PDB file of C-alpha atoms and ligand atoms in Angstrom:
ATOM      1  CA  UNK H   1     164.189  83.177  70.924  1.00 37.00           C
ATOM      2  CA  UNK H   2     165.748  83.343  67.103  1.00 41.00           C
ATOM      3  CA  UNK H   3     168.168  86.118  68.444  1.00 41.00           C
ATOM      4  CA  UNK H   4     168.887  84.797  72.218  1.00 39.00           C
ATOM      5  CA  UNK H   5     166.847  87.630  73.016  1.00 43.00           C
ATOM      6  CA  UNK H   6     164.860  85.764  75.762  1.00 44.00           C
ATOM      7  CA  UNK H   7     168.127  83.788  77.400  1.00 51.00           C
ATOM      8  CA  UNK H   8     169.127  87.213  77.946  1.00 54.00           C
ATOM      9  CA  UNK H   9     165.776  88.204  79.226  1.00 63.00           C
ATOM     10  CA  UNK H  10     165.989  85.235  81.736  1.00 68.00           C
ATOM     11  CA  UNK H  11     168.976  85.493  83.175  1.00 67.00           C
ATOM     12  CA  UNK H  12     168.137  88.771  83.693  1.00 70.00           C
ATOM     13  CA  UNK H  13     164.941  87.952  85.240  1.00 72.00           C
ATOM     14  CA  UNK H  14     166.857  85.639  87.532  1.00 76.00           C
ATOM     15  CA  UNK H  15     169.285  87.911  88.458  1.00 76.00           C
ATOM     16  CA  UNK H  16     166.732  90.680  88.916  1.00 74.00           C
ATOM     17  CA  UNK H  17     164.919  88.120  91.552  1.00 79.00           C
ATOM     18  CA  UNK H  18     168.149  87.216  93.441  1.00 80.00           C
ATOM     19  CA  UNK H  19     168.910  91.006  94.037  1.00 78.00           C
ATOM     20  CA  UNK H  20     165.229  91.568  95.104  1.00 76.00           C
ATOM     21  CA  UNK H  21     165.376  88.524  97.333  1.00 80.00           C
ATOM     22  CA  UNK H  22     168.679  89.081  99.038  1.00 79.00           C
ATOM     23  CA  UNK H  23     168.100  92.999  99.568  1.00 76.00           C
ATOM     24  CA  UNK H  24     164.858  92.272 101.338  1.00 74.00           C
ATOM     25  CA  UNK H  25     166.067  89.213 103.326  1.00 77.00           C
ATOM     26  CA  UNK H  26     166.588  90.971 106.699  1.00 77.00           C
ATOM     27  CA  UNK H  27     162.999  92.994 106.417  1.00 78.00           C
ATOM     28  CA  UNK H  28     161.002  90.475 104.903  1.00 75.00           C
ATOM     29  CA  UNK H  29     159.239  89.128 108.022  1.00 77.00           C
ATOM     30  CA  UNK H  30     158.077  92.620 109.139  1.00 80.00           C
ATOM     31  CA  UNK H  31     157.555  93.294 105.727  1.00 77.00           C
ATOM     32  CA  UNK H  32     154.947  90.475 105.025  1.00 80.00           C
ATOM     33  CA  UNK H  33     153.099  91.961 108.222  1.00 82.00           C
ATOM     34  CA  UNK H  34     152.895  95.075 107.274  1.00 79.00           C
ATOM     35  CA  UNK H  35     151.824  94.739 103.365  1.00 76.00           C
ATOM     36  CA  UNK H  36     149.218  92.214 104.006  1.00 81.00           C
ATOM     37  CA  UNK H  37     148.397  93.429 107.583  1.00 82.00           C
ATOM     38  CA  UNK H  38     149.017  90.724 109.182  1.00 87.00           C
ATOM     39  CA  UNK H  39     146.492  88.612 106.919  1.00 92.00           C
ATOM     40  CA  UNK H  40     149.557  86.298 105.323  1.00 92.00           C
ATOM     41  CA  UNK H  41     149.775  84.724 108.395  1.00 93.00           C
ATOM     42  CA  UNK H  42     146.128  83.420 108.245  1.00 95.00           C
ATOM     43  CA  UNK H  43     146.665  82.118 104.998  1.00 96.00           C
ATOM     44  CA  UNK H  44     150.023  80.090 105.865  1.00 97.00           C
ATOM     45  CA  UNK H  45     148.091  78.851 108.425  1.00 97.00           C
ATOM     46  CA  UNK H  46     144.814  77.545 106.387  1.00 97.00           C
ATOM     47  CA  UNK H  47     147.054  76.429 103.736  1.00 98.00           C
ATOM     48  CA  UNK H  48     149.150  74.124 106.075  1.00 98.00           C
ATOM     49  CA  UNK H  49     145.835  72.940 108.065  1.00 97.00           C
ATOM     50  CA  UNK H  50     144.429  72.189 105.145  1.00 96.00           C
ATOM     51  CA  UNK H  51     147.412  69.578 104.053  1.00 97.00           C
ATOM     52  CA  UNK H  52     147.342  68.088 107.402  1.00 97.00           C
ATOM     53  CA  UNK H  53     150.901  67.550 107.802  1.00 98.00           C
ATOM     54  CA  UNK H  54     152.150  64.361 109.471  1.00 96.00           C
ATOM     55  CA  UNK H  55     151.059  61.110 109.471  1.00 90.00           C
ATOM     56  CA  UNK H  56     148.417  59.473 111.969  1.00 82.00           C
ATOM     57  CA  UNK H  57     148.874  57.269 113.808  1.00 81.00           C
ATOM     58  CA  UNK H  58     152.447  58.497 113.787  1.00 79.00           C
ATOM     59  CA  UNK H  59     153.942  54.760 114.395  1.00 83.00           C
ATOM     60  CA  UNK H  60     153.202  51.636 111.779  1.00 83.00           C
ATOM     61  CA  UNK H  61     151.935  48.435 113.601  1.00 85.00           C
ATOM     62  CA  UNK H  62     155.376  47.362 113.933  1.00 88.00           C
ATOM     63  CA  UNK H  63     155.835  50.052 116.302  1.00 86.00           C
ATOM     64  CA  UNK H  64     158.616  51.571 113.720  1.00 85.00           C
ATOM     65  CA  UNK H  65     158.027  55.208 113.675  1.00 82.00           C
ATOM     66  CA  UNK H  66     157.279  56.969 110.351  1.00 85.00           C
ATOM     67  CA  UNK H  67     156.826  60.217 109.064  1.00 94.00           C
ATOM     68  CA  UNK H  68     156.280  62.648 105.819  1.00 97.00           C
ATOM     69  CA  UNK H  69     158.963  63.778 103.784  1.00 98.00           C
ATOM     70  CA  UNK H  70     158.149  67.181 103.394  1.00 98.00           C
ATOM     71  CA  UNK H  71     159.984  69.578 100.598  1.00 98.00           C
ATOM     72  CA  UNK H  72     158.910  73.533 101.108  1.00 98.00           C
ATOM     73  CA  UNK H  73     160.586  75.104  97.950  1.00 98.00           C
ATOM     74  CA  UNK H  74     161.644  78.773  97.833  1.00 97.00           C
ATOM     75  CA  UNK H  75     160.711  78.082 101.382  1.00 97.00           C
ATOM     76  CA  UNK H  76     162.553  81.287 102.122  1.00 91.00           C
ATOM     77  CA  UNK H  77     162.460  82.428 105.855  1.00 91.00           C
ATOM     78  CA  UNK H  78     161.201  78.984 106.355  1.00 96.00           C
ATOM     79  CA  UNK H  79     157.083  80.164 107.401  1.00 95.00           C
ATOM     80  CA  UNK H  80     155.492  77.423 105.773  1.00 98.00           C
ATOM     81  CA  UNK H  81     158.340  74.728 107.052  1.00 98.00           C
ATOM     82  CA  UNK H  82     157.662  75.732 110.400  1.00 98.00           C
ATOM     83  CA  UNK H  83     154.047  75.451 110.474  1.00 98.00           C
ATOM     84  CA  UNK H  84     154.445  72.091 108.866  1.00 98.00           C
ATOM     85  CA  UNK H  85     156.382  71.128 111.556  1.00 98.00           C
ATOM     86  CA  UNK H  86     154.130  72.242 114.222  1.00 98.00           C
ATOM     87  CA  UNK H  87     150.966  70.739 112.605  1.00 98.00           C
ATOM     88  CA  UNK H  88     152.878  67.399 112.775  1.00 97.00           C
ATOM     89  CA  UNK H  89     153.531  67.449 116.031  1.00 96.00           C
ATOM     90  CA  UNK H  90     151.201  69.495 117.968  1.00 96.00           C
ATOM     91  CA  UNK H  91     148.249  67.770 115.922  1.00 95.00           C
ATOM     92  CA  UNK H  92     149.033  64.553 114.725  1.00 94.00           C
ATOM     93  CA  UNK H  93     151.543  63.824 117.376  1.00 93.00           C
ATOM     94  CA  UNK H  94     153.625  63.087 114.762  1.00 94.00           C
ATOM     95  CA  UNK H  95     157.257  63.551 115.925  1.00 94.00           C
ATOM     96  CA  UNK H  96     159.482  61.866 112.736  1.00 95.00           C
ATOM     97  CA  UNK H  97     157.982  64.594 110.145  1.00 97.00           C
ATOM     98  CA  UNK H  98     160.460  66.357 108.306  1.00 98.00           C
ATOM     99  CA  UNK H  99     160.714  69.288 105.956  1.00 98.00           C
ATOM    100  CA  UNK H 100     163.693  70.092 103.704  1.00 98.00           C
ATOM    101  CA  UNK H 101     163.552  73.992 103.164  1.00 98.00           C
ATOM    102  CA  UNK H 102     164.980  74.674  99.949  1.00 98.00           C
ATOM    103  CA  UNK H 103     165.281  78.285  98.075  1.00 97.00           C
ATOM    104  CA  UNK H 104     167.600  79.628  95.720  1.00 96.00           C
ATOM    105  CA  UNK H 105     168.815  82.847  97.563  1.00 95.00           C
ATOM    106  CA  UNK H 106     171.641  82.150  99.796  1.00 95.00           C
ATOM    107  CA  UNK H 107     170.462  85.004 102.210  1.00 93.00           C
ATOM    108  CA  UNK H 108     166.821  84.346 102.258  1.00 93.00           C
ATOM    109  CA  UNK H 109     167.858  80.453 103.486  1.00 95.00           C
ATOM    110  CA  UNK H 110     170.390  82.192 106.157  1.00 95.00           C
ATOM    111  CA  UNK H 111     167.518  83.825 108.052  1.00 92.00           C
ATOM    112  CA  UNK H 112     165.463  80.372 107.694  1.00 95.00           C
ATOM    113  CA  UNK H 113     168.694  78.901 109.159  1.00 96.00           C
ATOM    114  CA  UNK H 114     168.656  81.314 112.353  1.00 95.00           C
ATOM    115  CA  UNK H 115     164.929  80.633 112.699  1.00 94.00           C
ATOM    116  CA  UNK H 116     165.502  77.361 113.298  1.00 97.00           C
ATOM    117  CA  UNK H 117     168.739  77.478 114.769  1.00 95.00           C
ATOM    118  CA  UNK H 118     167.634  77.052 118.680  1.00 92.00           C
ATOM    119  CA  UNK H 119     164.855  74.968 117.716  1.00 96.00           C
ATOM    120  CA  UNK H 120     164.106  71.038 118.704  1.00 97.00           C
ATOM    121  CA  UNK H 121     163.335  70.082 115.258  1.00 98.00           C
ATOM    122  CA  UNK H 122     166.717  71.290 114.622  1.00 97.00           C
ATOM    123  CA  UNK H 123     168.143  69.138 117.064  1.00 96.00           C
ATOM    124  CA  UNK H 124     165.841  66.240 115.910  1.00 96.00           C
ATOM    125  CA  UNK H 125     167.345  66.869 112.278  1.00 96.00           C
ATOM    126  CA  UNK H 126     163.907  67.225 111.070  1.00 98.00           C
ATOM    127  CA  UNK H 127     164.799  70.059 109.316  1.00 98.00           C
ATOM    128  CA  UNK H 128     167.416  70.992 106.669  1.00 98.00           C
ATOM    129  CA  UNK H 129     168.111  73.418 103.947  1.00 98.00           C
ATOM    130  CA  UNK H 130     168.963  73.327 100.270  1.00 98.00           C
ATOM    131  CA  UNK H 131     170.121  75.777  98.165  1.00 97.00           C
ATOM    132  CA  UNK H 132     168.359  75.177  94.811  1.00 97.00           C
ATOM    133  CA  UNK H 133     166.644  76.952  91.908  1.00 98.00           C
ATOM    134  CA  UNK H 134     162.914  74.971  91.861  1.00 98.00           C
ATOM    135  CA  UNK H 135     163.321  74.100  88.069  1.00 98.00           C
ATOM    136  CA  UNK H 136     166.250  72.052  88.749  1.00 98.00           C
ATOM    137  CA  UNK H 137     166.171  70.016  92.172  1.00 98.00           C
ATOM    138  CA  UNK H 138     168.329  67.146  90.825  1.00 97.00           C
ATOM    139  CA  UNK H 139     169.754  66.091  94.330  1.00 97.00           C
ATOM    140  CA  UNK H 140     165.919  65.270  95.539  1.00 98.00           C
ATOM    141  CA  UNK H 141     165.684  61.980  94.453  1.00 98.00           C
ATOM    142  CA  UNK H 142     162.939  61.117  92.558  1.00 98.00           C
ATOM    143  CA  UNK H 143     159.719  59.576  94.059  1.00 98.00           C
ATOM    144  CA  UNK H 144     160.684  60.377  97.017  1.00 98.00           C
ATOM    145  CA  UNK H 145     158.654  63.288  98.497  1.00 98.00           C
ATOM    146  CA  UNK H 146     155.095  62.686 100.249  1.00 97.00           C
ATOM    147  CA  UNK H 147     154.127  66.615 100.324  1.00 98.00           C
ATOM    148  CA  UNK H 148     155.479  69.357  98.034  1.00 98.00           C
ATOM    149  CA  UNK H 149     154.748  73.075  98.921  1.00 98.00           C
ATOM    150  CA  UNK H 150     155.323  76.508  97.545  1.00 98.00           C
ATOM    151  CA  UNK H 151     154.489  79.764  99.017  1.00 97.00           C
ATOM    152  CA  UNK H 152     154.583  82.737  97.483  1.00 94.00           C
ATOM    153  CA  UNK H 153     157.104  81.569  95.379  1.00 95.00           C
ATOM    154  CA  UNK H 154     156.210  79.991  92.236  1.00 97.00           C
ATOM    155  CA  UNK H 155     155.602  83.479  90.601  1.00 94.00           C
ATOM    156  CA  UNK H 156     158.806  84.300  91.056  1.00 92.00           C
ATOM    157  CA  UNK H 157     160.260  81.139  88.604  1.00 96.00           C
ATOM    158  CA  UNK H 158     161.422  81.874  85.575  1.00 94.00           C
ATOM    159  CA  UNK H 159     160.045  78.634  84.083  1.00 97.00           C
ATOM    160  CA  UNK H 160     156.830  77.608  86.056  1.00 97.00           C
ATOM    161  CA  UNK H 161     156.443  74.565  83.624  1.00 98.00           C
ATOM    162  CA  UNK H 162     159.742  73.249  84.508  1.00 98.00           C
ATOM    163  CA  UNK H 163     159.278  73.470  87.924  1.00 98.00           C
ATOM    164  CA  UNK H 164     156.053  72.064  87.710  1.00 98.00           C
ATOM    165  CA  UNK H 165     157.594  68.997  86.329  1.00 98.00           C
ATOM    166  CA  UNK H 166     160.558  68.768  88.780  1.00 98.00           C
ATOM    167  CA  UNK H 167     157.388  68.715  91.750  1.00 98.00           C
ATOM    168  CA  UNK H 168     155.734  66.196  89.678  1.00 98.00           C
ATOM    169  CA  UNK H 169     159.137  64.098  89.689  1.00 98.00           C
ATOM    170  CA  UNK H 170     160.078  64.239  93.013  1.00 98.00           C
ATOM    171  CA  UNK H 171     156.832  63.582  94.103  1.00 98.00           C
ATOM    172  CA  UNK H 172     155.873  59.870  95.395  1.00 98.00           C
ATOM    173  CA  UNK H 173     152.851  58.095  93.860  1.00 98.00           C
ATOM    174  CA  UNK H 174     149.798  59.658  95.542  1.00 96.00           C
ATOM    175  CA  UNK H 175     151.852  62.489  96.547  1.00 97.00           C
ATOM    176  CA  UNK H 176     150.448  66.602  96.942  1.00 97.00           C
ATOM    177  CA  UNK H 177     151.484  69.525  95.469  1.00 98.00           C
ATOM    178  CA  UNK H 178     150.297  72.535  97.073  1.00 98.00           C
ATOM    179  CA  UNK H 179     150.879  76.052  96.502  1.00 98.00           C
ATOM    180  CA  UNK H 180     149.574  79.086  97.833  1.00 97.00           C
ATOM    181  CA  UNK H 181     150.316  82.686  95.245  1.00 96.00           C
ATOM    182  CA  UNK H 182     148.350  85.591  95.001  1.00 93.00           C
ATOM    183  CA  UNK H 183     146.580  85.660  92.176  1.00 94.00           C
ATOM    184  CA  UNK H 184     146.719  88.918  89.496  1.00 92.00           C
ATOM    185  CA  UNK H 185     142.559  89.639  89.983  1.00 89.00           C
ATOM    186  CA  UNK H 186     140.058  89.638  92.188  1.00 92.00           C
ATOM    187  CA  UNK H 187     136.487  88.463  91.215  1.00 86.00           C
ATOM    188  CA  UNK H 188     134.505  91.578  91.996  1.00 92.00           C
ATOM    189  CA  UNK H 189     135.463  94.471  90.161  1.00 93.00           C
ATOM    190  CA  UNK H 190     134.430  97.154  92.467  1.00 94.00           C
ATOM    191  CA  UNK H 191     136.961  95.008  94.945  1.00 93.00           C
ATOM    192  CA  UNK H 192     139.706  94.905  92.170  1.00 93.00           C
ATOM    193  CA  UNK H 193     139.756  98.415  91.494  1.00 94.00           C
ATOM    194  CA  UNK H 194     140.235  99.508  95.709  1.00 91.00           C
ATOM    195  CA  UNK H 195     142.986  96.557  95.515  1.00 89.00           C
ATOM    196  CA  UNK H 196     145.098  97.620  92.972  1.00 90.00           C
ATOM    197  CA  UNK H 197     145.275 101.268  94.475  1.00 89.00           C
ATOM    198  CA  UNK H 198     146.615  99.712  97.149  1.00 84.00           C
ATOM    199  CA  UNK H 199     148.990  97.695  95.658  1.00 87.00           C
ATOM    200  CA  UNK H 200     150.186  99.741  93.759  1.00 88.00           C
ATOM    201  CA  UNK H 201     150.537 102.983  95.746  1.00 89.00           C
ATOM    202  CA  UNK H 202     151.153 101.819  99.015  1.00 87.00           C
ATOM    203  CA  UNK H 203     153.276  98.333  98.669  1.00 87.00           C
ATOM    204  CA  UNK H 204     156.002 100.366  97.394  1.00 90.00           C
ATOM    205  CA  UNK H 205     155.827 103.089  99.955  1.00 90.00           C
ATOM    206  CA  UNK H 206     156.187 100.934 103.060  1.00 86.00           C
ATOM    207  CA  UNK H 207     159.063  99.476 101.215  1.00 85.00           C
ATOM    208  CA  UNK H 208     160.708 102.552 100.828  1.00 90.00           C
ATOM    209  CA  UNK H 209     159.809 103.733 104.284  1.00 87.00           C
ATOM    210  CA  UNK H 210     160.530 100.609 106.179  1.00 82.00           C
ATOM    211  CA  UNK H 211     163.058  98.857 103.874  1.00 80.00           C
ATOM    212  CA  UNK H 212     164.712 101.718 102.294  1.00 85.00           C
ATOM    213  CA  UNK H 213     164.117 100.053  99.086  1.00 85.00           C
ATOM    214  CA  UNK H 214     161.130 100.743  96.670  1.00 90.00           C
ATOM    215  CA  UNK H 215     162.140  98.901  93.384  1.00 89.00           C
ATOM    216  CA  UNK H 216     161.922  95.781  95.225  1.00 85.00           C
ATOM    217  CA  UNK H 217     158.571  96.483  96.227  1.00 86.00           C
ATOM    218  CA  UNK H 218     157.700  97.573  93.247  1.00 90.00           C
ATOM    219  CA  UNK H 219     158.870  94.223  91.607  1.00 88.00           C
ATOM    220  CA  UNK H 220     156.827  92.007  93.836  1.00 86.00           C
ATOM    221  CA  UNK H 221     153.518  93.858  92.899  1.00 89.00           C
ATOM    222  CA  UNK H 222     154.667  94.034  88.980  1.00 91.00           C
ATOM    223  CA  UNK H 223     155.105  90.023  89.679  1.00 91.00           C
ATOM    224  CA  UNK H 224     151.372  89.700  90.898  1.00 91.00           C
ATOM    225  CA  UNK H 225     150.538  91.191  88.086  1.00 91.00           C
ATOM    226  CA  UNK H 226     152.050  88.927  85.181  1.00 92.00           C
ATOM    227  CA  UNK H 227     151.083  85.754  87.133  1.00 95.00           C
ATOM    228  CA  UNK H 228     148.728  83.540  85.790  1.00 96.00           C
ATOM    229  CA  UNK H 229     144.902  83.315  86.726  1.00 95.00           C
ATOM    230  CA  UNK H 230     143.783  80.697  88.845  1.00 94.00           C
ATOM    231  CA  UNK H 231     141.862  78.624  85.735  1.00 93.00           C
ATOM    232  CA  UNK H 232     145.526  78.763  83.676  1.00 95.00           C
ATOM    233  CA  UNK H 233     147.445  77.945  86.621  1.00 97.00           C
ATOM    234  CA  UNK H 234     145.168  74.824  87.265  1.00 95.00           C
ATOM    235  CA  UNK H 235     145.732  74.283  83.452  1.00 95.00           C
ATOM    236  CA  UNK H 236     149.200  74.458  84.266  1.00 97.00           C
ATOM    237  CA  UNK H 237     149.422  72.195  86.846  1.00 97.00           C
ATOM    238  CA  UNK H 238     147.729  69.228  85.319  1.00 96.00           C
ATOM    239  CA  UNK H 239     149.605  69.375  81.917  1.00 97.00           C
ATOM    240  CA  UNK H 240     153.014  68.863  84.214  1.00 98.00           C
ATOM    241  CA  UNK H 241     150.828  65.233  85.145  1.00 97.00           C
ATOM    242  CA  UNK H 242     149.287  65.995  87.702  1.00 97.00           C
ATOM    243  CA  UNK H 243     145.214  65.078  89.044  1.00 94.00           C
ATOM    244  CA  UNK H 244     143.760  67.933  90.341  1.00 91.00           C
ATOM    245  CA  UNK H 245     141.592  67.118  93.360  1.00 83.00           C
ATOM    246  CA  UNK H 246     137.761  68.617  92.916  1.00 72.00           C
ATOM    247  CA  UNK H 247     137.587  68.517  89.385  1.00 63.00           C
ATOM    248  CA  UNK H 248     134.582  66.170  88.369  1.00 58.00           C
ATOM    249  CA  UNK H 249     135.781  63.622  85.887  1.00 55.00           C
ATOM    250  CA  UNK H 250     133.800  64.973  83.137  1.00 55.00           C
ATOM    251  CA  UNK H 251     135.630  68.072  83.338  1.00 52.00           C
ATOM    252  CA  UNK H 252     132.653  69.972  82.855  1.00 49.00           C
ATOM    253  CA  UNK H 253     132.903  71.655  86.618  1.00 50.00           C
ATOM    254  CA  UNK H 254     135.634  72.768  88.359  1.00 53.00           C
ATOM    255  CA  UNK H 255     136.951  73.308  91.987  1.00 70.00           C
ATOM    256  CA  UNK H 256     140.257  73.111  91.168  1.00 84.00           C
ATOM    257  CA  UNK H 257     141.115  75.848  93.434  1.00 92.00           C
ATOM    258  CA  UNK H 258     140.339  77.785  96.396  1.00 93.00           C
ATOM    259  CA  UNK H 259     140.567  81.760  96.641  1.00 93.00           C
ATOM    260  CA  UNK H 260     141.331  83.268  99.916  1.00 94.00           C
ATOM    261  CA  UNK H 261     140.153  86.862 101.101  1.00 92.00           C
ATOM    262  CA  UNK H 262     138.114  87.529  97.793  1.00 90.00           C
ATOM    263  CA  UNK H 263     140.328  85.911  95.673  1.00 92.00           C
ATOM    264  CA  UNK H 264     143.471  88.356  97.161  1.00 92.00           C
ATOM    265  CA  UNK H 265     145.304  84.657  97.004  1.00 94.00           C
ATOM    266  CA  UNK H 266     144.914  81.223  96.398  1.00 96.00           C
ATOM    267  CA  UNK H 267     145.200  77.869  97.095  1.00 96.00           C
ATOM    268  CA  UNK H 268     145.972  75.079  94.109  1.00 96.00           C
ATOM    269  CA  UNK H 269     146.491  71.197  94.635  1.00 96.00           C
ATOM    270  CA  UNK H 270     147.514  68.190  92.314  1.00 96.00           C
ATOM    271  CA  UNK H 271     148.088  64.676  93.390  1.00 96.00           C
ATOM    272  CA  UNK H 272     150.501  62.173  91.763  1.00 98.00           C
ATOM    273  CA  UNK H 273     148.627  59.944  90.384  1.00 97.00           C
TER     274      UNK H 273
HETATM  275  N1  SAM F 301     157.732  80.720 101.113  1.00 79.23           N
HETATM  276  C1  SAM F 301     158.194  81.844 101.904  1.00 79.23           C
HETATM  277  C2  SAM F 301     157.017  82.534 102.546  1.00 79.23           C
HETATM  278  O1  SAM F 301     155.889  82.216 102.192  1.00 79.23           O
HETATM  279  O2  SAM F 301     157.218  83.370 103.412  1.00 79.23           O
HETATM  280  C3  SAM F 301     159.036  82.831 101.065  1.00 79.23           C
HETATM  281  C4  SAM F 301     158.338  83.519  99.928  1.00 79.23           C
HETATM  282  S1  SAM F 301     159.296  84.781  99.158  1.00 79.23           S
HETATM  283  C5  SAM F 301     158.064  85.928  98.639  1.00 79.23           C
HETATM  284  C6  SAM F 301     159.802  84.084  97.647  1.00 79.23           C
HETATM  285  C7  SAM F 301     161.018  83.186  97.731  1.00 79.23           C
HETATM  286  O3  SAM F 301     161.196  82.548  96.457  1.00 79.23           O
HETATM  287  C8  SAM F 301     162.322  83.901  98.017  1.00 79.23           C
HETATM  288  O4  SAM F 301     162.910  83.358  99.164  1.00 79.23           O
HETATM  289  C9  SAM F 301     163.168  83.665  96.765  1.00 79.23           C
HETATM  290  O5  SAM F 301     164.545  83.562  97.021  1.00 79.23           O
HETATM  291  C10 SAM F 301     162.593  82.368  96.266  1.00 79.23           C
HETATM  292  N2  SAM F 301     162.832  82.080  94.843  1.00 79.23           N
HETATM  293  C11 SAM F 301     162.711  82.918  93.795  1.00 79.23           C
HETATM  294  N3  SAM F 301     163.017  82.298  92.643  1.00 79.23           N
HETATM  295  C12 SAM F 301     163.306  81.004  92.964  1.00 79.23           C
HETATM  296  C13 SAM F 301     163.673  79.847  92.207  1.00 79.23           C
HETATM  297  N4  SAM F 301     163.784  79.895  90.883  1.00 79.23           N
HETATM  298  N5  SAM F 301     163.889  78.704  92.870  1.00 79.23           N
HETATM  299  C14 SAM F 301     163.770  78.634  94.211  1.00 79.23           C
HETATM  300  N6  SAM F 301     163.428  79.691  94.988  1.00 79.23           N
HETATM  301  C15 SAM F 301     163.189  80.857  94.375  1.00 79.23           C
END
């Protein structure tokens, strides 16, 4: 800080992510599969079910349709956006749902935008796409988002706090934040140990098998890693304003969170108050 040590640090942080992001664009569906065999997908969808996307009864009394505003930051390949979509309709026969996918890596977005490119919601302009770094969303208008979500994402911020607070802004009165991040230990220790072999050893040989690219594998387990626990997250969450649902008012017991697969990842909420 005295010697602009850590603005060098973080731009070269950032800089280090884009180059990650964009070299593993193409493989990063497959990729996802193979890592977590397959089990990612059973989070995205718990995490979206549990949101309920999409409002019911999808028309007000008046008969004039409505629908969420949804914002899915560093939404990537657009996974979460999708299901989001999907819930809405499929579920809550909700058909005026909308998600802006926004990420900061130009490529990422790209194969998000050919996802969606033959898709009705595309045609229904219920989807769109921002380019944006999550600490500064400036062009999302404040109050004005009914669900923000972040998947496998947040860890890769340079500032969490900041982003945090640009959620928290955005964010209508009553309004979620949800994210869903691995988390850097499990529980059981016995579990923790067999983890972290695999992590470690084998995350960055598929990459370099499939992907042809090992040091970005290697990143994303180093990222795991460094990221908070689940109680400091929560901490983190409610200092940027936010309530977190679960937690008795007394503070003295908490649910602030839920673990997934042992604690492998997790699920954190906060509502606007
Ligand atoms: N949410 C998607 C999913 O679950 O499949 C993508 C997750 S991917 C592991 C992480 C994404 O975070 C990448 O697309 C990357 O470009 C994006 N990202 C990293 N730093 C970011 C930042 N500061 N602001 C916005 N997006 C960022």
């Amino acid at each position: 800080t005295h010697f602009g040590f850590s603005t060098v640090a973080e731009s070269a942080k950032a800089s280090r992510v884009g180059a990650v992001f964009s070299s593993v664009a193409s493989s990063y569906d497959t990729m996802n599969d193979l890592m977590s065999l397959g089990i990612h997908r059973l989070w995205k969808d718990h995490f979206v079910r549990s949101l309920n996307p999409g409002i019911r009864p999808a028309f007000a009394p008046s008969g004039e349709p409505r629908g969420q505003k949804i914002l899915d930051v560093a939404g990537g390949t657009g996974d979460i956006a999708l299901r989001h979509l999907d819930h809405a309709t499929n579920i809550n026969r909700d058909s005026h749902t909308s998600v802006i996918i926004s990420d900061i890596n130009p490529d990422m977005l790209a194969e998000g935008q050919k996802r969606f490119k033959q898709s009705p919601y595309n045609r229904d302009g219920r989807v769109s796409f921002l380019e944006a770094n999550a600490e500064d969303i400036h062009t999302i208008e404040s109050n004005s988002i009914d669900l923000y979500t972040v998947a496998f994402g947040i860890r890769n911020f340079t500032h969490k706090d900041k982003a945090l607070r640009e959620a928290f802004r955005v964010l209508k009165p009553g309004g979620v934040f949800a994210c869903l991040e691995f988390t850097p230990n499990l529980s059981n220790p016995v579990l923790n140990a067999i983890y972290k072999r695999w992590s470690f050893a084998a995350i960055p040989l598929i990459g370099q098998i499939v992907a042809a690219d090992r040091d970005s594998y290697q990143y994303l387990v180093e990222s795991i890693e460094r990221f908070p626990t689940q109680r400091e997250f929560m901490g983190m969450i409610k200092e940027a304003g936010f309530l977190i649902p679960g937690e008795r008012g007394d503070g003295q017991e908490h649910v602030g969170w839920e673990d997934l697969s042992a604690g492998i990842a997790a699920i954190h909420k906060g509502v606007k108050p």
